[in-house]
Amino acid sequence: MTAPSFAADRPGGTDRPDDTHRADDAHRADGAQRTGAGRTGAGRLPRPRPAYEAHTWKEIAHLLLNLPVAVFGFVYAVTVLATGGALTVTVIGLPLLALGLLGARQLGKLERIRARKLLGVRVEEPTPLPLARGGGLAQRLRMALKDPVGWRTLLYDAIRLPWGILTFCIVLISLFVLWPVLPYLARGLANVDRAMVRGLLSPSDELERRIAELESDRGVVVDTAAADLRRIERDLHDGAQARLVNLAMGLGLAKEKLLEDPDTAAAMVDEAHGEVKLALQELRDLARGIHPAVLTDRGLDAALSSVASRCTVPVTVSVDLPDRPAEAIEGIAYFTVSELLQNISKHSRARTASIDVWRSDTRLLIQVRDDGQGGARLDGGTGMRGLADRLGAVDGLFVLDSPAGGPTVVTAELPWRDRKA
């Protein structure tokens, strides 16, 4: 007996149930494929990626490097301190200690680089020791031994060994046992490292700022002195020296014509006499530009009144000083006012001006005011920037208030120092 065939009862002899099952299976397979494609992107597996972010791996690397770096730094610090301290009774003890401190500076530099690359800590580099300008060997040795940066770096290296061992062990064990919480551990330990670097390897902000200011001020003083010397040399060469050369030549020609043509010789002598007067006037002006005699003899009140009388604008002078300041401060105050009055004559188009000078505690204050057109700036090419730099070189201040349309008020402050008897 044969099983009844359902195909005989259907047109075409097609097995419909089997076809239906195969279509359903194909539909489910196609749906499953589409669903998988939607989850994995065109049927691909997700790309492998590191377990932690890049900054976490950098912190882990820094913490693992702590041990070898700390061992080297500890050995260096102990060797320098023990050797230098033990040999201080000999001639070579202090030089060895100074060299060790200079080497500690270099170790600190490497640590700052490591912290910057791996921890993202931005720590400014300390100012280099000016050993090249330190004078003799004893002065350089004293400068190296008093270097706070070197001593702080030795302290940093000495206390890092226990911390380096602890961080190395914690991170190494956590890589295999506590890896789910390792990023949090690494961040906490790395923050302690960041605090150590900032606390011991960063320069003293106030001290470094003051050192930078003094170095800048010294450069300004040197440049100003060189510029003044060039100005004096130029004025002598182009002014008085040229007139004296012409005077000598004129007197030589008059001497030759004295017997042959007395009238011409007399005229030439008269011309030479005029040249002498002009040369004396130029030398007097040059001497006044270096340091006027009236300032030395009679003080700031008389000197400012004298320079104000030569201004093209009527100037009122008020000086209220119980005593005369130091010569250097007095000279800077005079030349500051003189330069400001020249600017008023050349650029301000003012009708009146005033000068007020007084003392306030430990400061000498100067205020120059005019009712001109205003618009003066420190970078305007009128010498204001140079005045500000000169006052800054002696710990002074220079404040310019000059709105368009005026008035212009310049306030200068200088440190008060008593005049030596």
Coordinates of C-alpha atoms in Angstrom, one line a residue:
M1 CA 0.0 0.0 0.0
T2 CA 1.1 3.4 -0.7
A3 CA 0.5 6.6 1.2
P4 CA -2.1 8.8 -0.3
S5 CA -0.6 11.5 -2.3
F6 CA -2.0 15.0 -1.6
A7 CA -0.4 16.2 -4.9
A8 CA -3.0 14.3 -6.9
D9 CA -5.7 16.4 -5.4
R10 CA -4.0 19.8 -6.3
P11 CA -3.4 21.3 -9.7
G12 CA 0.0 20.9 -11.2
G13 CA 0.9 18.3 -8.7
T14 CA 2.7 20.8 -6.5
D15 CA 3.3 20.0 -2.8
R16 CA 2.0 23.3 -1.4
P17 CA 2.6 22.5 2.3
D18 CA 6.3 21.8 1.7
D19 CA 6.6 25.0 -0.3
T20 CA 4.9 26.9 2.4
H21 CA 7.3 25.5 5.0
R22 CA 10.3 26.3 2.9
A23 CA 9.1 29.9 2.3
D24 CA 8.4 30.4 6.0
D25 CA 11.9 29.1 6.8
A26 CA 13.4 31.4 4.2
H27 CA 11.4 34.4 5.5
R28 CA 12.5 33.7 9.1
A29 CA 16.1 33.3 8.0
D30 CA 16.0 36.5 6.0
G31 CA 14.4 38.4 8.9
A32 CA 17.0 37.1 11.3
Q33 CA 19.8 38.2 8.9
R34 CA 18.3 41.6 8.6
T35 CA 17.9 41.9 12.3
G36 CA 21.5 40.8 12.8
A37 CA 22.7 43.3 10.2
G38 CA 20.9 46.1 12.0
R39 CA 22.7 45.2 15.2
T40 CA 26.2 44.6 13.9
G41 CA 26.4 46.8 10.8
A42 CA 26.1 44.8 7.6
G43 CA 26.5 41.5 9.5
R44 CA 30.0 42.4 10.9
L45 CA 31.1 41.9 14.5
P46 CA 31.9 45.1 16.5
R47 CA 35.5 46.3 16.2
P48 CA 37.7 45.4 19.2
R49 CA 38.8 48.4 21.2
P50 CA 41.0 48.9 24.4
A51 CA 39.4 48.3 27.7
Y52 CA 40.3 51.8 28.9
E53 CA 40.6 55.2 27.4
A54 CA 43.9 56.6 26.2
H55 CA 44.3 58.9 29.1
T56 CA 43.8 56.0 31.5
W57 CA 46.6 54.0 29.9
K58 CA 48.8 57.1 30.2
E59 CA 48.1 57.3 33.9
I60 CA 48.7 53.6 34.3
A61 CA 52.1 53.9 32.4
H62 CA 53.1 56.8 34.6
L63 CA 52.2 54.9 37.8
L64 CA 54.2 51.8 36.6
L65 CA 57.2 54.0 35.8
N66 CA 57.1 55.5 39.3
L67 CA 59.1 52.6 40.7
P68 CA 62.2 52.7 38.5
V69 CA 62.2 56.5 38.5
A70 CA 61.7 56.7 42.2
V71 CA 64.6 54.2 42.9
F72 CA 67.0 56.2 40.7
G73 CA 65.9 59.5 42.2
F74 CA 66.2 58.2 45.8
V75 CA 69.7 56.8 45.2
Y76 CA 70.8 60.1 43.5
A77 CA 69.4 62.2 46.4
V78 CA 70.9 60.0 49.1
T79 CA 74.3 59.9 47.3
V80 CA 74.4 63.7 46.8
L81 CA 73.4 64.5 50.4
A82 CA 75.5 61.9 52.0
T83 CA 78.6 62.5 49.9
G84 CA 78.3 66.3 49.9
G85 CA 77.4 66.5 53.6
A86 CA 80.2 64.2 54.6
L87 CA 82.9 66.0 52.6
T88 CA 81.9 69.5 53.5
V89 CA 84.8 69.6 55.9
T90 CA 87.1 69.2 52.9
V91 CA 87.7 71.4 49.9
I92 CA 85.7 69.3 47.5
G93 CA 82.6 68.9 49.6
L94 CA 80.7 72.1 48.7
P95 CA 81.6 71.9 45.0
L96 CA 80.3 68.3 44.9
L97 CA 77.1 69.4 46.6
A98 CA 76.7 72.3 44.2
L99 CA 77.1 69.9 41.2
G100 CA 74.6 67.6 42.8
L101 CA 72.0 70.4 43.1
L102 CA 72.6 71.3 39.4
G103 CA 72.1 67.7 38.5
A104 CA 68.9 67.6 40.5
R105 CA 67.6 70.5 38.4
Q106 CA 67.9 68.3 35.3
L107 CA 66.1 65.4 37.1
G108 CA 63.3 67.8 37.9
K109 CA 63.2 68.9 34.3
L110 CA 62.8 65.2 33.2
E111 CA 60.0 64.7 35.8
R112 CA 58.1 67.7 34.5
I113 CA 58.4 66.4 31.0
R114 CA 57.1 63.0 32.1
A115 CA 54.2 64.6 34.0
R116 CA 53.4 66.8 31.0
K117 CA 53.3 63.8 28.5
L118 CA 51.5 61.3 30.7
L119 CA 49.5 63.3 33.2
G120 CA 48.8 66.4 31.2
V121 CA 50.2 68.6 34.0
R122 CA 51.5 72.0 32.7
V123 CA 54.2 73.2 35.0
E124 CA 56.4 76.2 34.0
E125 CA 60.1 75.7 33.9
P126 CA 62.1 77.6 36.5
T127 CA 64.4 80.3 35.5
P128 CA 67.9 79.0 34.7
L129 CA 70.6 80.0 37.1
P130 CA 72.7 82.9 35.7
L131 CA 76.0 81.2 36.3
A132 CA 77.6 82.7 33.2
R133 CA 77.1 86.2 34.8
G134 CA 77.8 85.0 38.3
G135 CA 81.3 86.5 38.5
G136 CA 83.9 84.5 40.3
L137 CA 83.9 80.8 41.2
A138 CA 82.9 81.6 44.8
Q139 CA 79.9 83.6 43.7
R140 CA 78.8 80.8 41.3
L141 CA 79.2 78.2 44.0
R142 CA 77.1 80.3 46.4
M143 CA 74.4 80.7 43.8
A144 CA 74.2 77.0 43.2
L145 CA 74.1 76.1 46.9
K146 CA 71.3 78.6 47.5
D147 CA 69.2 77.3 44.6
P148 CA 65.7 76.5 46.0
V149 CA 64.8 74.6 42.8
G150 CA 67.6 72.1 43.3
W151 CA 66.8 71.6 47.0
R152 CA 63.1 71.0 46.3
T153 CA 63.9 68.5 43.6
L154 CA 66.1 66.6 46.0
L155 CA 63.3 66.5 48.5
Y156 CA 60.9 65.3 45.8
D157 CA 63.3 62.5 44.9
A158 CA 63.9 61.5 48.6
I159 CA 60.2 61.1 49.4
R160 CA 59.1 59.4 46.2
L161 CA 60.5 55.9 46.9
P162 CA 57.7 54.6 49.2
W163 CA 55.1 56.2 47.0
G164 CA 56.6 54.6 43.9
I165 CA 56.6 51.1 45.4
L166 CA 53.0 51.5 46.5
T167 CA 51.7 52.8 43.2
F168 CA 53.6 50.1 41.2
C169 CA 52.2 47.3 43.4
I170 CA 48.6 48.6 43.4
V171 CA 48.5 49.1 39.6
L172 CA 50.2 45.8 38.8
I173 CA 47.9 43.8 41.0
S174 CA 44.8 45.7 39.7
L175 CA 45.7 44.9 36.1
F176 CA 45.0 41.2 36.9
V177 CA 42.6 41.2 39.8
L178 CA 40.8 44.6 40.1
W179 CA 40.7 45.6 36.5
P180 CA 37.1 46.8 36.5
V181 CA 37.9 49.5 39.1
L182 CA 41.5 50.1 37.8
P183 CA 40.6 53.4 36.0
Y184 CA 39.2 54.9 39.2
L185 CA 42.3 53.7 41.2
A186 CA 44.6 55.1 38.5
R187 CA 42.9 58.5 38.5
G188 CA 43.1 58.8 42.3
L189 CA 46.8 57.8 42.4
A190 CA 47.6 60.0 39.4
N191 CA 46.0 63.0 41.1
V192 CA 48.4 62.6 44.1
D193 CA 51.3 62.5 41.6
R194 CA 49.9 65.7 40.0
A195 CA 49.8 67.4 43.4
M196 CA 53.4 66.4 44.2
V197 CA 54.7 67.7 40.9
R198 CA 52.8 71.0 41.2
G199 CA 53.9 71.4 44.9
L200 CA 57.6 70.5 44.7
L201 CA 58.6 70.8 41.0
S202 CA 56.8 74.0 40.0
P203 CA 58.7 77.3 40.4
S204 CA 57.7 79.8 43.1
D205 CA 55.3 82.1 41.3
E206 CA 56.1 85.3 43.2
L207 CA 59.8 84.7 43.2
E208 CA 60.0 83.7 39.6
R209 CA 57.8 86.7 38.6
R210 CA 60.1 89.0 40.5
I211 CA 63.2 87.5 39.0
A212 CA 61.7 87.8 35.5
E213 CA 60.8 91.5 36.2
L214 CA 64.3 92.3 37.4
E215 CA 65.9 90.6 34.4
S216 CA 63.7 92.5 32.1
D217 CA 64.3 95.8 34.0
R218 CA 68.0 95.3 33.8
G219 CA 67.8 94.8 30.1
V220 CA 65.8 98.0 29.8
V221 CA 68.3 99.9 31.9
V222 CA 71.2 98.6 29.7
D223 CA 69.4 99.5 26.5
T224 CA 68.5 102.9 27.8
A225 CA 72.0 103.7 28.8
A226 CA 73.4 102.5 25.5
A227 CA 70.8 104.6 23.6
D228 CA 71.7 107.7 25.7
L229 CA 75.4 107.2 25.0
R230 CA 74.7 106.9 21.3
R231 CA 72.6 110.1 21.4
I232 CA 75.3 112.0 23.2
E233 CA 78.0 110.8 20.8
R234 CA 75.7 111.7 17.8
D235 CA 75.0 115.2 19.2
L236 CA 78.7 115.8 19.9
H237 CA 79.7 114.6 16.4
D238 CA 77.0 116.3 14.4
G239 CA 76.8 119.5 16.5
A240 CA 79.5 120.9 18.7
Q241 CA 82.4 118.9 17.1
A242 CA 81.4 120.0 13.6
R243 CA 81.2 123.6 14.7
L244 CA 84.6 123.5 16.4
V245 CA 86.2 122.0 13.3
N246 CA 84.7 124.8 11.2
L247 CA 86.0 127.3 13.8
A248 CA 89.5 126.0 13.7
M249 CA 89.5 126.1 9.9
G250 CA 88.1 129.7 9.9
L251 CA 90.7 130.9 12.4
G252 CA 93.5 129.3 10.3
L253 CA 92.3 131.1 7.2
A254 CA 92.0 134.4 9.1
K255 CA 95.5 134.0 10.4
E256 CA 96.8 133.6 6.9
K257 CA 95.0 136.7 5.7
L258 CA 95.8 138.8 8.7
L259 CA 98.7 140.6 7.1
E260 CA 97.5 140.5 3.4
D261 CA 93.8 141.5 3.9
P262 CA 93.1 142.7 7.5
D263 CA 89.5 143.5 6.7
T264 CA 88.7 140.0 5.4
A265 CA 90.6 138.5 8.4
A266 CA 88.5 140.6 10.8
A267 CA 85.3 139.5 9.1
M268 CA 86.4 135.9 9.4
V269 CA 87.3 136.3 13.1
D270 CA 83.9 137.8 13.7
E271 CA 82.2 134.8 12.0
A272 CA 84.4 132.5 14.1
H273 CA 83.2 134.3 17.2
G274 CA 79.6 133.6 16.2
E275 CA 80.5 129.9 15.7
V276 CA 82.0 129.8 19.2
K277 CA 78.8 131.1 20.7
L278 CA 76.7 128.5 18.9
A279 CA 79.1 125.7 19.9
L280 CA 78.9 126.9 23.5
Q281 CA 75.1 126.9 23.4
E282 CA 75.0 123.4 21.9
L283 CA 77.4 122.1 24.6
R284 CA 75.2 123.8 27.2
D285 CA 72.1 122.2 25.8
L286 CA 73.9 118.8 25.7
A287 CA 75.0 119.2 29.3
R288 CA 71.5 120.1 30.3
G289 CA 70.3 116.9 28.5
I290 CA 72.8 114.8 30.5
H291 CA 72.1 116.4 33.9
P292 CA 71.2 120.0 34.2
A293 CA 73.3 122.1 36.7
V294 CA 70.1 123.7 38.1
L295 CA 68.8 120.3 39.1
T296 CA 72.0 119.5 41.0
D297 CA 72.2 122.9 42.6
R298 CA 68.7 123.9 43.4
G299 CA 66.5 120.8 43.1
L300 CA 63.5 119.6 41.3
D301 CA 61.3 122.7 41.8
A302 CA 63.8 125.1 40.1
A303 CA 64.7 122.5 37.4
L304 CA 61.1 121.9 36.4
S305 CA 60.3 125.6 36.4
S306 CA 63.3 126.1 34.0
V307 CA 62.2 123.3 31.6
A308 CA 58.6 124.6 31.7
S309 CA 59.7 128.1 30.7
R310 CA 61.1 126.7 27.4
C311 CA 57.8 124.9 26.6
T312 CA 55.6 126.4 23.8
V313 CA 52.6 126.1 26.1
P314 CA 52.1 128.1 29.3
V315 CA 52.8 125.6 32.1
T316 CA 51.9 125.8 35.8
V317 CA 54.4 124.1 38.1
S318 CA 53.6 122.9 41.6
V319 CA 56.2 121.0 43.6
D320 CA 55.4 120.0 47.2
L321 CA 58.3 118.0 48.5
P322 CA 59.5 118.2 52.1
D323 CA 63.0 116.9 51.2
R324 CA 64.9 116.2 48.1
P325 CA 64.8 112.6 46.9
A326 CA 67.9 110.5 45.9
E327 CA 69.8 111.9 42.9
A328 CA 68.8 109.0 40.6
I329 CA 65.1 109.4 41.4
E330 CA 65.3 113.1 41.1
G331 CA 67.0 112.8 37.7
I332 CA 64.4 110.3 36.4
A333 CA 61.6 112.5 37.5
Y334 CA 63.1 115.5 35.8
F335 CA 63.7 113.8 32.5
T336 CA 60.2 112.2 32.6
V337 CA 58.6 115.7 32.9
S338 CA 61.0 117.1 30.3
E339 CA 60.0 114.4 27.8
L340 CA 56.3 114.9 28.5
L341 CA 56.6 118.7 28.0
Q342 CA 58.3 118.1 24.7
N343 CA 55.4 115.9 23.6
I344 CA 53.0 118.6 24.6
S345 CA 54.9 121.2 22.5
K346 CA 55.1 118.9 19.5
H347 CA 51.8 116.9 19.4
S348 CA 49.1 118.1 21.9
R349 CA 47.9 121.4 20.4
A350 CA 47.2 122.4 24.0
R351 CA 46.6 125.9 25.3
T352 CA 47.7 125.3 28.9
A353 CA 49.4 122.6 30.9
S354 CA 50.3 121.9 34.5
I355 CA 52.9 119.9 36.5
D356 CA 52.2 118.6 40.0
V357 CA 54.8 116.8 42.0
W358 CA 54.3 115.5 45.6
R359 CA 55.3 112.7 48.0
S360 CA 52.9 110.1 49.3
D361 CA 54.5 107.8 51.9
T362 CA 57.2 105.9 50.1
R363 CA 56.3 107.1 46.6
L364 CA 57.1 110.2 44.5
L365 CA 54.1 111.1 42.4
I366 CA 54.2 113.2 39.2
Q367 CA 51.1 114.3 37.3
V368 CA 51.3 116.2 34.0
R369 CA 48.1 117.5 32.5
D370 CA 47.3 119.4 29.3
D371 CA 44.0 120.5 27.6
G372 CA 45.1 119.4 24.1
Q373 CA 43.5 117.1 21.5
G374 CA 44.3 113.9 23.4
G375 CA 44.6 110.5 21.7
A376 CA 48.1 109.7 23.0
R377 CA 48.9 106.0 23.3
L378 CA 51.8 104.0 24.7
D379 CA 52.4 102.6 21.2
G380 CA 51.8 105.9 19.4
G381 CA 55.4 106.6 18.5
T382 CA 55.7 109.7 20.9
G383 CA 58.1 108.1 23.3
M384 CA 55.5 107.1 25.9
R385 CA 56.5 103.5 25.7
G386 CA 60.1 104.4 26.4
L387 CA 59.1 106.4 29.5
A388 CA 57.0 103.6 30.8
D389 CA 59.9 101.2 30.4
R390 CA 62.3 103.5 32.1
L391 CA 60.0 104.0 35.1
G392 CA 59.3 100.2 35.2
A393 CA 63.1 99.6 35.4
V394 CA 63.2 101.3 38.8
D395 CA 60.0 99.8 40.1
G396 CA 57.9 102.7 39.1
L397 CA 54.5 103.1 37.4
F398 CA 53.4 105.0 34.3
V399 CA 49.6 105.6 33.7
L400 CA 48.4 107.4 30.6
D401 CA 44.8 108.7 30.3
S402 CA 44.3 110.4 27.0
P403 CA 40.8 110.1 25.4
A404 CA 40.2 111.5 22.0
G405 CA 39.5 115.2 22.3
G406 CA 41.4 115.5 25.6
P407 CA 42.4 116.2 28.2
T408 CA 45.6 114.2 28.6
V409 CA 46.7 113.2 32.1
V410 CA 49.9 111.3 32.7
T411 CA 50.6 110.0 36.2
A412 CA 54.0 108.6 37.1
E413 CA 55.1 107.0 40.3
L414 CA 58.6 106.5 41.5
P415 CA 59.9 104.8 44.7
W416 CA 61.0 107.4 47.2
R417 CA 64.6 107.1 48.4
D418 CA 66.2 109.6 50.8
R419 CA 69.1 111.6 49.6
K420 CA 72.4 110.7 51.0
A421 CA 74.1 113.5 52.9

